[in-house]
Short mmCIF file of N, CA and C in Angstrom, two decimals:
data_model
loop_
_atom_site.label_atom_id
_atom_site.label_comp_id
_atom_site.label_asym_id
_atom_site.label_seq_id
_atom_site.Cartn_x
_atom_site.Cartn_y
_atom_site.Cartn_z
N MET A 1 105.52 62.27 -76.66
CA MET A 1 105.25 62.15 -75.24
C MET A 1 106.11 61.05 -74.62
N ASN A 2 106.40 59.99 -75.40
CA ASN A 2 107.24 58.93 -74.86
C ASN A 2 108.63 59.42 -74.53
N SER A 3 109.15 60.38 -75.29
CA SER A 3 110.48 60.91 -74.98
C SER A 3 110.46 61.68 -73.66
N PHE A 4 109.35 62.37 -73.38
CA PHE A 4 109.23 63.06 -72.09
C PHE A 4 109.18 62.06 -70.95
N PHE A 5 108.34 61.02 -71.10
CA PHE A 5 108.26 59.99 -70.06
C PHE A 5 109.60 59.29 -69.88
N LYS A 6 110.31 59.05 -70.99
CA LYS A 6 111.62 58.39 -70.90
C LYS A 6 112.63 59.27 -70.19
N SER A 7 112.56 60.58 -70.42
CA SER A 7 113.52 61.48 -69.79
C SER A 7 113.31 61.60 -68.28
N ILE A 8 112.07 61.42 -67.81
CA ILE A 8 111.83 61.50 -66.37
C ILE A 8 111.77 60.12 -65.73
N GLY A 9 111.99 59.05 -66.53
CA GLY A 9 112.09 57.71 -65.97
C GLY A 9 110.78 56.97 -65.83
N LEU A 10 109.72 57.43 -66.51
CA LEU A 10 108.42 56.79 -66.40
C LEU A 10 108.04 56.06 -67.70
N TYR A 11 109.01 55.54 -68.40
CA TYR A 11 108.77 54.81 -69.64
C TYR A 11 109.80 53.70 -69.72
N ASN A 12 109.36 52.53 -70.14
CA ASN A 12 110.28 51.42 -70.30
C ASN A 12 109.78 50.58 -71.47
N SER A 13 110.65 49.82 -72.08
CA SER A 13 110.26 48.97 -73.20
C SER A 13 110.93 47.61 -73.05
N LEU A 14 110.37 46.65 -73.77
CA LEU A 14 110.84 45.27 -73.68
C LEU A 14 110.60 44.61 -75.02
N THR A 15 111.57 43.85 -75.48
CA THR A 15 111.41 43.01 -76.66
C THR A 15 111.80 41.60 -76.27
N ILE A 16 110.89 40.66 -76.51
CA ILE A 16 111.13 39.28 -76.12
C ILE A 16 110.73 38.36 -77.26
N ASP A 17 111.55 37.33 -77.49
CA ASP A 17 111.26 36.32 -78.51
C ASP A 17 110.75 35.07 -77.82
N LEU A 18 109.64 34.53 -78.33
CA LEU A 18 109.00 33.36 -77.74
C LEU A 18 108.89 32.25 -78.78
N ASN A 19 108.99 31.02 -78.34
CA ASN A 19 108.92 29.87 -79.24
C ASN A 19 107.47 29.44 -79.44
N ILE A 20 106.67 30.32 -79.99
CA ILE A 20 105.27 30.06 -80.29
C ILE A 20 104.88 30.99 -81.45
N ASN A 21 103.97 30.54 -82.31
CA ASN A 21 103.61 31.43 -83.41
C ASN A 21 102.70 32.55 -82.91
N SER A 22 102.61 33.62 -83.66
CA SER A 22 101.93 34.81 -83.18
C SER A 22 100.42 34.62 -83.04
N SER A 23 99.80 33.82 -83.90
CA SER A 23 98.35 33.62 -83.77
C SER A 23 98.01 32.86 -82.50
N GLU A 24 98.83 31.87 -82.15
CA GLU A 24 98.59 31.12 -80.91
C GLU A 24 98.84 32.01 -79.69
N LEU A 25 99.87 32.85 -79.75
CA LEU A 25 100.16 33.77 -78.65
C LEU A 25 99.02 34.76 -78.47
N THR A 26 98.49 35.29 -79.57
CA THR A 26 97.37 36.22 -79.50
C THR A 26 96.15 35.55 -78.90
N LYS A 27 95.89 34.31 -79.31
CA LYS A 27 94.74 33.57 -78.78
C LYS A 27 94.89 33.32 -77.28
N ARG A 28 96.08 32.96 -76.83
CA ARG A 28 96.31 32.71 -75.40
C ARG A 28 96.26 34.00 -74.59
N LEU A 29 96.73 35.10 -75.18
CA LEU A 29 96.68 36.38 -74.49
C LEU A 29 95.24 36.87 -74.37
N MET A 30 94.40 36.55 -75.36
CA MET A 30 92.98 36.91 -75.29
C MET A 30 92.26 36.16 -74.18
N LYS A 31 92.73 34.96 -73.85
CA LYS A 31 92.09 34.19 -72.80
C LYS A 31 92.26 34.81 -71.42
N VAL A 32 93.32 35.58 -71.23
CA VAL A 32 93.56 36.19 -69.92
C VAL A 32 93.26 37.69 -69.90
N THR A 33 92.65 38.20 -70.98
CA THR A 33 92.37 39.62 -71.09
C THR A 33 90.87 39.86 -71.24
N TYR A 34 90.32 40.69 -70.38
CA TYR A 34 88.92 41.08 -70.44
C TYR A 34 88.80 42.24 -71.41
N LYS A 35 87.91 42.11 -72.39
CA LYS A 35 87.81 43.11 -73.46
C LYS A 35 87.06 44.34 -72.96
N THR A 36 87.78 45.46 -72.88
CA THR A 36 87.19 46.75 -72.52
C THR A 36 87.79 47.82 -73.42
N ASN A 37 87.31 49.05 -73.24
CA ASN A 37 87.88 50.15 -74.02
C ASN A 37 89.29 50.47 -73.52
N THR A 38 90.04 51.17 -74.31
CA THR A 38 91.43 51.44 -73.95
C THR A 38 91.58 52.70 -73.11
N ALA A 39 90.47 53.36 -72.76
CA ALA A 39 90.56 54.52 -71.88
C ALA A 39 90.80 54.08 -70.44
N PHE A 40 90.45 52.82 -70.11
CA PHE A 40 90.62 52.23 -68.79
C PHE A 40 89.85 52.98 -67.71
N ILE A 41 88.97 53.86 -68.12
CA ILE A 41 88.05 54.49 -67.19
C ILE A 41 86.67 54.15 -67.73
N SER A 42 86.13 53.07 -67.27
CA SER A 42 84.83 52.63 -67.74
C SER A 42 83.89 52.47 -66.56
N LEU A 43 82.64 52.22 -66.86
CA LEU A 43 81.65 52.06 -65.80
C LEU A 43 81.84 50.74 -65.05
N GLU A 44 82.55 49.81 -65.65
CA GLU A 44 82.78 48.52 -65.02
C GLU A 44 84.07 48.57 -64.20
N LYS A 45 83.95 48.34 -62.93
CA LYS A 45 85.12 48.38 -62.05
C LYS A 45 85.95 47.12 -62.22
N ASP A 46 87.23 47.23 -61.87
CA ASP A 46 88.14 46.08 -61.98
C ASP A 46 87.72 44.93 -61.09
N THR A 47 87.11 45.24 -59.96
CA THR A 47 86.73 44.18 -59.02
C THR A 47 85.53 43.38 -59.50
N THR A 48 84.78 43.89 -60.49
CA THR A 48 83.63 43.15 -61.01
C THR A 48 83.99 42.27 -62.19
N ILE A 49 85.22 42.36 -62.67
CA ILE A 49 85.68 41.50 -63.76
C ILE A 49 85.92 40.10 -63.21
N PRO A 50 85.52 39.05 -63.93
CA PRO A 50 85.76 37.68 -63.44
C PRO A 50 87.23 37.44 -63.12
N THR A 51 87.47 36.59 -62.14
CA THR A 51 88.83 36.41 -61.61
C THR A 51 89.76 35.69 -62.57
N ARG A 52 89.25 35.05 -63.60
CA ARG A 52 90.14 34.35 -64.53
C ARG A 52 90.91 35.31 -65.42
N PHE A 53 90.47 36.55 -65.50
CA PHE A 53 91.14 37.54 -66.33
C PHE A 53 92.18 38.30 -65.51
N GLU A 54 93.40 38.39 -66.02
CA GLU A 54 94.47 39.13 -65.37
C GLU A 54 94.60 40.55 -65.89
N TYR A 55 94.17 40.78 -67.12
CA TYR A 55 94.34 42.07 -67.77
C TYR A 55 93.01 42.55 -68.33
N ARG A 56 92.96 43.84 -68.65
CA ARG A 56 91.81 44.41 -69.34
C ARG A 56 92.34 45.29 -70.45
N GLY A 57 91.62 45.30 -71.58
CA GLY A 57 92.05 46.11 -72.70
C GLY A 57 91.63 45.52 -74.01
N MET A 58 92.30 45.94 -75.08
CA MET A 58 91.99 45.51 -76.44
C MET A 58 93.18 44.77 -77.04
N ILE A 59 92.88 43.66 -77.71
CA ILE A 59 93.91 42.89 -78.39
C ILE A 59 93.47 42.73 -79.84
N ASP A 60 94.30 43.18 -80.76
CA ASP A 60 94.07 43.00 -82.18
C ASP A 60 94.96 41.87 -82.67
N VAL A 61 95.01 41.68 -83.98
CA VAL A 61 95.80 40.59 -84.55
C VAL A 61 97.29 40.79 -84.27
N ASN A 62 97.80 41.99 -84.48
CA ASN A 62 99.24 42.23 -84.33
C ASN A 62 99.59 43.23 -83.24
N SER A 63 98.62 43.76 -82.53
CA SER A 63 98.93 44.75 -81.51
C SER A 63 97.96 44.61 -80.34
N PHE A 64 98.33 45.20 -79.22
CA PHE A 64 97.49 45.17 -78.04
C PHE A 64 97.76 46.39 -77.18
N THR A 65 96.74 46.78 -76.44
CA THR A 65 96.84 47.81 -75.42
C THR A 65 96.08 47.28 -74.21
N ILE A 66 96.81 46.93 -73.18
CA ILE A 66 96.19 46.32 -72.01
C ILE A 66 96.75 46.94 -70.73
N LYS A 67 96.07 46.63 -69.65
CA LYS A 67 96.49 47.08 -68.33
C LYS A 67 96.13 45.98 -67.34
N ARG A 68 96.99 45.72 -66.39
CA ARG A 68 96.70 44.71 -65.38
C ARG A 68 95.54 45.20 -64.53
N ARG A 69 94.58 44.33 -64.31
CA ARG A 69 93.39 44.75 -63.57
C ARG A 69 93.67 44.75 -62.07
N GLY A 70 92.96 45.60 -61.37
CA GLY A 70 93.10 45.67 -59.93
C GLY A 70 92.23 44.62 -59.26
N ARG A 71 92.69 44.11 -58.18
CA ARG A 71 91.94 43.12 -57.41
C ARG A 71 91.32 43.81 -56.19
N LEU A 72 90.35 43.14 -55.58
CA LEU A 72 89.74 43.65 -54.38
C LEU A 72 90.79 43.67 -53.26
N PHE A 73 90.89 44.75 -52.55
CA PHE A 73 91.86 44.99 -51.48
C PHE A 73 93.31 44.98 -51.99
N ASP A 74 93.52 45.27 -53.25
CA ASP A 74 94.86 45.35 -53.81
C ASP A 74 95.43 46.73 -53.52
N MET A 75 96.58 46.77 -52.88
CA MET A 75 97.18 48.05 -52.53
C MET A 75 97.99 48.64 -53.68
N ASN A 76 98.37 47.82 -54.65
CA ASN A 76 99.17 48.29 -55.77
C ASN A 76 98.24 48.84 -56.85
N ARG A 77 98.00 50.13 -56.84
CA ARG A 77 97.13 50.76 -57.83
C ARG A 77 97.92 51.50 -58.90
N SER A 78 99.19 51.27 -59.00
CA SER A 78 100.00 51.97 -59.99
C SER A 78 100.39 51.04 -61.13
N ASN A 79 99.43 50.30 -61.66
CA ASN A 79 99.69 49.39 -62.78
C ASN A 79 99.87 50.19 -64.07
N PRO A 80 100.93 49.94 -64.82
CA PRO A 80 101.16 50.70 -66.04
C PRO A 80 100.30 50.20 -67.20
N VAL A 81 100.22 51.00 -68.23
CA VAL A 81 99.57 50.61 -69.47
C VAL A 81 100.62 49.92 -70.34
N LEU A 82 100.23 48.80 -70.94
CA LEU A 82 101.14 48.03 -71.78
C LEU A 82 100.65 48.15 -73.22
N ARG A 83 101.48 48.70 -74.08
CA ARG A 83 101.14 48.80 -75.50
C ARG A 83 102.22 48.05 -76.27
N GLY A 84 101.78 47.09 -77.09
CA GLY A 84 102.77 46.27 -77.76
C GLY A 84 102.34 45.80 -79.13
N THR A 85 103.31 45.23 -79.82
CA THR A 85 103.07 44.63 -81.13
C THR A 85 103.63 43.21 -81.12
N ILE A 86 102.98 42.36 -81.89
CA ILE A 86 103.41 40.97 -82.02
C ILE A 86 103.74 40.73 -83.48
N SER A 87 104.95 40.25 -83.73
CA SER A 87 105.35 39.93 -85.10
C SER A 87 105.85 38.49 -85.15
N ASP A 88 105.71 37.89 -86.30
CA ASP A 88 106.06 36.48 -86.47
C ASP A 88 107.31 36.38 -87.33
N LYS A 89 108.30 35.62 -86.86
CA LYS A 89 109.55 35.40 -87.59
C LYS A 89 109.87 33.92 -87.57
N ASN A 90 109.66 33.24 -88.66
CA ASN A 90 110.01 31.82 -88.82
C ASN A 90 109.41 30.93 -87.72
N GLY A 91 108.14 31.11 -87.42
CA GLY A 91 107.47 30.27 -86.43
C GLY A 91 107.64 30.71 -84.99
N THR A 92 108.49 31.68 -84.74
CA THR A 92 108.61 32.23 -83.39
C THR A 92 108.05 33.65 -83.42
N SER A 93 107.53 34.06 -82.31
CA SER A 93 106.95 35.40 -82.26
C SER A 93 107.86 36.33 -81.47
N SER A 94 107.90 37.55 -81.92
CA SER A 94 108.66 38.60 -81.25
C SER A 94 107.66 39.62 -80.73
N VAL A 95 107.71 39.86 -79.44
CA VAL A 95 106.78 40.78 -78.79
C VAL A 95 107.56 42.01 -78.34
N SER A 96 107.12 43.16 -78.80
CA SER A 96 107.73 44.43 -78.41
C SER A 96 106.69 45.19 -77.59
N VAL A 97 107.02 45.52 -76.34
CA VAL A 97 106.07 46.12 -75.41
C VAL A 97 106.63 47.42 -74.85
N GLU A 98 105.76 48.42 -74.73
CA GLU A 98 106.09 49.69 -74.09
C GLU A 98 105.28 49.81 -72.80
N PHE A 99 105.91 50.25 -71.74
CA PHE A 99 105.28 50.41 -70.43
C PHE A 99 105.29 51.88 -70.06
N PHE A 100 104.12 52.44 -69.75
CA PHE A 100 104.03 53.83 -69.32
C PHE A 100 102.81 54.00 -68.42
N PRO A 101 102.80 55.01 -67.57
CA PRO A 101 101.65 55.21 -66.67
C PRO A 101 100.42 55.67 -67.44
N SER A 102 99.25 55.38 -66.87
CA SER A 102 98.00 55.80 -67.52
C SER A 102 97.81 57.30 -67.35
N GLY A 103 96.91 57.84 -68.13
CA GLY A 103 96.64 59.28 -68.07
C GLY A 103 96.12 59.72 -66.72
N PHE A 104 95.32 58.89 -66.07
CA PHE A 104 94.80 59.23 -64.75
C PHE A 104 95.93 59.32 -63.72
N GLN A 105 96.90 58.42 -63.80
CA GLN A 105 98.02 58.46 -62.87
C GLN A 105 98.87 59.71 -63.08
N ILE A 106 99.10 60.08 -64.33
CA ILE A 106 99.87 61.29 -64.63
C ILE A 106 99.10 62.53 -64.18
N LEU A 107 97.78 62.55 -64.43
CA LEU A 107 96.95 63.67 -64.00
C LEU A 107 96.97 63.81 -62.48
N ASN A 108 96.91 62.71 -61.79
CA ASN A 108 96.98 62.72 -60.32
C ASN A 108 98.32 63.29 -59.85
N TRP A 109 99.40 62.89 -60.49
CA TRP A 109 100.72 63.40 -60.12
C TRP A 109 100.84 64.89 -60.41
N ILE A 110 100.26 65.35 -61.52
CA ILE A 110 100.29 66.78 -61.86
C ILE A 110 99.51 67.59 -60.84
N PHE A 111 98.36 67.07 -60.40
CA PHE A 111 97.60 67.77 -59.36
C PHE A 111 98.40 67.86 -58.06
N ILE A 112 99.09 66.81 -57.72
CA ILE A 112 99.91 66.83 -56.50
C ILE A 112 101.04 67.85 -56.65
N LEU A 113 101.69 67.90 -57.83
CA LEU A 113 102.75 68.89 -58.05
C LEU A 113 102.20 70.31 -57.98
N CYS A 114 101.03 70.54 -58.58
CA CYS A 114 100.42 71.88 -58.51
C CYS A 114 100.10 72.25 -57.08
N PHE A 115 99.59 71.30 -56.31
CA PHE A 115 99.31 71.55 -54.90
C PHE A 115 100.61 71.92 -54.17
N CYS A 116 101.67 71.22 -54.50
CA CYS A 116 102.97 71.50 -53.88
C CYS A 116 103.43 72.92 -54.21
N PHE A 117 103.31 73.32 -55.47
CA PHE A 117 103.73 74.67 -55.87
C PHE A 117 102.85 75.75 -55.24
N VAL A 118 101.54 75.52 -55.15
CA VAL A 118 100.64 76.50 -54.55
C VAL A 118 100.95 76.67 -53.07
N ILE A 119 101.15 75.58 -52.37
CA ILE A 119 101.46 75.66 -50.94
C ILE A 119 102.80 76.38 -50.73
N THR A 120 103.79 76.06 -51.56
CA THR A 120 105.10 76.70 -51.44
C THR A 120 104.99 78.20 -51.73
N TYR A 121 104.24 78.57 -52.78
CA TYR A 121 104.06 79.99 -53.11
C TYR A 121 103.32 80.72 -52.00
N ALA A 122 102.29 80.08 -51.44
CA ALA A 122 101.53 80.72 -50.36
C ALA A 122 102.40 80.92 -49.12
N ASN A 123 103.28 79.99 -48.86
CA ASN A 123 104.16 80.13 -47.69
C ASN A 123 105.24 81.18 -47.91
N ILE A 124 105.69 81.33 -49.16
CA ILE A 124 106.73 82.33 -49.44
C ILE A 124 106.16 83.73 -49.37
N THR A 125 104.96 83.93 -49.94
CA THR A 125 104.39 85.27 -49.98
C THR A 125 103.66 85.65 -48.70
N GLY A 126 103.30 84.70 -47.90
CA GLY A 126 102.57 85.00 -46.66
C GLY A 126 103.47 85.58 -45.58
N ASP A 127 102.83 86.16 -44.58
CA ASP A 127 103.58 86.73 -43.46
C ASP A 127 104.20 85.63 -42.60
N LYS A 128 103.48 84.55 -42.48
CA LYS A 128 103.94 83.46 -41.62
C LYS A 128 104.75 82.48 -42.47
N GLN A 129 105.97 82.26 -42.16
CA GLN A 129 106.85 81.38 -42.93
C GLN A 129 106.82 79.97 -42.35
N ASP A 130 105.75 79.25 -42.58
CA ASP A 130 105.63 77.88 -42.09
C ASP A 130 106.13 76.93 -43.18
N VAL A 131 107.27 76.34 -42.96
CA VAL A 131 107.92 75.50 -43.95
C VAL A 131 107.37 74.07 -43.94
N MET A 132 106.71 73.69 -42.88
CA MET A 132 106.23 72.31 -42.75
C MET A 132 105.25 71.92 -43.86
N PHE A 133 104.34 72.83 -44.25
CA PHE A 133 103.40 72.51 -45.32
C PHE A 133 104.13 72.28 -46.64
N ALA A 134 105.12 73.08 -46.93
CA ALA A 134 105.88 72.92 -48.18
C ALA A 134 106.66 71.61 -48.17
N VAL A 135 107.21 71.24 -47.03
CA VAL A 135 107.97 69.99 -46.93
C VAL A 135 107.05 68.79 -47.11
N VAL A 136 105.88 68.82 -46.48
CA VAL A 136 104.93 67.71 -46.60
C VAL A 136 104.45 67.57 -48.04
N ALA A 137 104.12 68.68 -48.69
CA ALA A 137 103.66 68.63 -50.08
C ALA A 137 104.77 68.12 -51.01
N SER A 138 105.99 68.52 -50.76
CA SER A 138 107.11 68.04 -51.58
C SER A 138 107.34 66.55 -51.38
N VAL A 139 107.25 66.08 -50.17
CA VAL A 139 107.43 64.65 -49.89
C VAL A 139 106.34 63.83 -50.58
N ILE A 140 105.11 64.33 -50.55
CA ILE A 140 104.01 63.63 -51.23
C ILE A 140 104.25 63.56 -52.73
N ALA A 141 104.68 64.65 -53.35
CA ALA A 141 104.93 64.67 -54.79
C ALA A 141 106.08 63.74 -55.17
N ILE A 142 107.15 63.75 -54.41
CA ILE A 142 108.29 62.89 -54.70
C ILE A 142 107.94 61.42 -54.48
N THR A 143 107.17 61.13 -53.44
CA THR A 143 106.73 59.76 -53.19
C THR A 143 105.86 59.24 -54.31
N GLN A 144 104.95 60.08 -54.80
CA GLN A 144 104.09 59.68 -55.92
C GLN A 144 104.92 59.36 -57.17
N TYR A 145 105.96 60.13 -57.42
CA TYR A 145 106.84 59.86 -58.56
C TYR A 145 107.50 58.49 -58.43
N PHE A 146 108.02 58.18 -57.25
CA PHE A 146 108.69 56.89 -57.08
C PHE A 146 107.71 55.73 -57.08
N ILE A 147 106.47 55.95 -56.67
CA ILE A 147 105.44 54.92 -56.77
C ILE A 147 105.16 54.60 -58.23
N LEU A 148 105.05 55.64 -59.07
CA LEU A 148 104.83 55.42 -60.50
C LEU A 148 106.02 54.71 -61.14
N LYS A 149 107.22 55.11 -60.77
CA LYS A 149 108.43 54.50 -61.33
C LYS A 149 108.54 53.03 -60.94
N ARG A 150 108.22 52.71 -59.70
CA ARG A 150 108.26 51.32 -59.24
C ARG A 150 107.16 50.50 -59.93
N GLY A 151 106.02 51.11 -60.18
CA GLY A 151 104.94 50.42 -60.89
C GLY A 151 105.35 50.04 -62.30
N ILE A 152 106.12 50.88 -62.96
CA ILE A 152 106.60 50.58 -64.32
C ILE A 152 107.54 49.38 -64.28
N SER A 153 108.50 49.38 -63.37
CA SER A 153 109.45 48.27 -63.32
C SER A 153 108.77 46.98 -62.87
N ARG A 154 107.84 47.06 -61.95
CA ARG A 154 107.10 45.86 -61.52
C ARG A 154 106.22 45.33 -62.65
N GLY A 155 105.56 46.22 -63.38
CA GLY A 155 104.74 45.81 -64.51
C GLY A 155 105.54 45.13 -65.60
N LYS A 156 106.75 45.63 -65.84
CA LYS A 156 107.63 45.01 -66.83
C LYS A 156 108.00 43.60 -66.41
N TYR A 157 108.37 43.42 -65.16
CA TYR A 157 108.75 42.10 -64.66
C TYR A 157 107.58 41.12 -64.72
N GLU A 158 106.41 41.57 -64.26
CA GLU A 158 105.24 40.68 -64.23
C GLU A 158 104.77 40.29 -65.63
N PHE A 159 104.79 41.24 -66.57
CA PHE A 159 104.31 40.92 -67.91
C PHE A 159 105.30 40.01 -68.64
N GLU A 160 106.59 40.21 -68.45
CA GLU A 160 107.57 39.32 -69.06
C GLU A 160 107.38 37.90 -68.52
N ARG A 161 107.17 37.77 -67.25
CA ARG A 161 106.93 36.47 -66.64
C ARG A 161 105.63 35.85 -67.17
N GLU A 162 104.60 36.66 -67.34
CA GLU A 162 103.32 36.18 -67.87
C GLU A 162 103.46 35.69 -69.31
N LEU A 163 104.22 36.43 -70.13
CA LEU A 163 104.42 36.01 -71.53
C LEU A 163 105.17 34.69 -71.60
N ILE A 164 106.19 34.52 -70.79
CA ILE A 164 106.95 33.27 -70.80
C ILE A 164 106.06 32.12 -70.35
N TYR A 165 105.21 32.36 -69.35
CA TYR A 165 104.30 31.32 -68.88
C TYR A 165 103.26 30.96 -69.96
N ILE A 166 102.73 31.97 -70.64
CA ILE A 166 101.75 31.72 -71.70
C ILE A 166 102.38 30.91 -72.82
N ALA A 167 103.62 31.21 -73.17
CA ALA A 167 104.28 30.52 -74.26
C ALA A 167 104.62 29.07 -73.89
N GLN A 168 104.91 28.78 -72.64
CA GLN A 168 105.29 27.42 -72.23
C GLN A 168 104.10 26.55 -71.86
N LYS A 169 102.95 27.18 -71.61
CA LYS A 169 101.77 26.42 -71.19
C LYS A 169 101.26 25.57 -72.35
N PRO A 170 100.96 24.28 -72.10
CA PRO A 170 100.50 23.41 -73.20
C PRO A 170 99.08 23.75 -73.65
#
């Protein structure tokens, strides 16, 4: 599935070396992560999570699956899922992270594409050739794609910055 996401531009990866050992990095990452299931569709809303937590998800000893939590009145709802591994090399840790959209975001985009195809098919087969509905549906589908793509690049930038800050914090 990652090859499909990579081919359409909705997958990105990052490898970063930090001057901190992996156990300390894991401990610091746990301090900013609220422990929830990795489905990211739970009964607890993001706005009810305490404000000291930036992420939600699961962190193990050498791997993690997290997602940036949404804030109240936050317009950016296209936060990607971050799946990564932490390895230790001579006292420094190497973090390898993959960024991809969540299943709900992909499902939402697929529904919009199906709506676009149904509207286009209905306009082609119908007696009345109203192109405006097909144009609006296509614009919505294309806009949703670019929103997801921008969310991936923004998530990569923010998480890299967060890792560097965690590693430098005393």
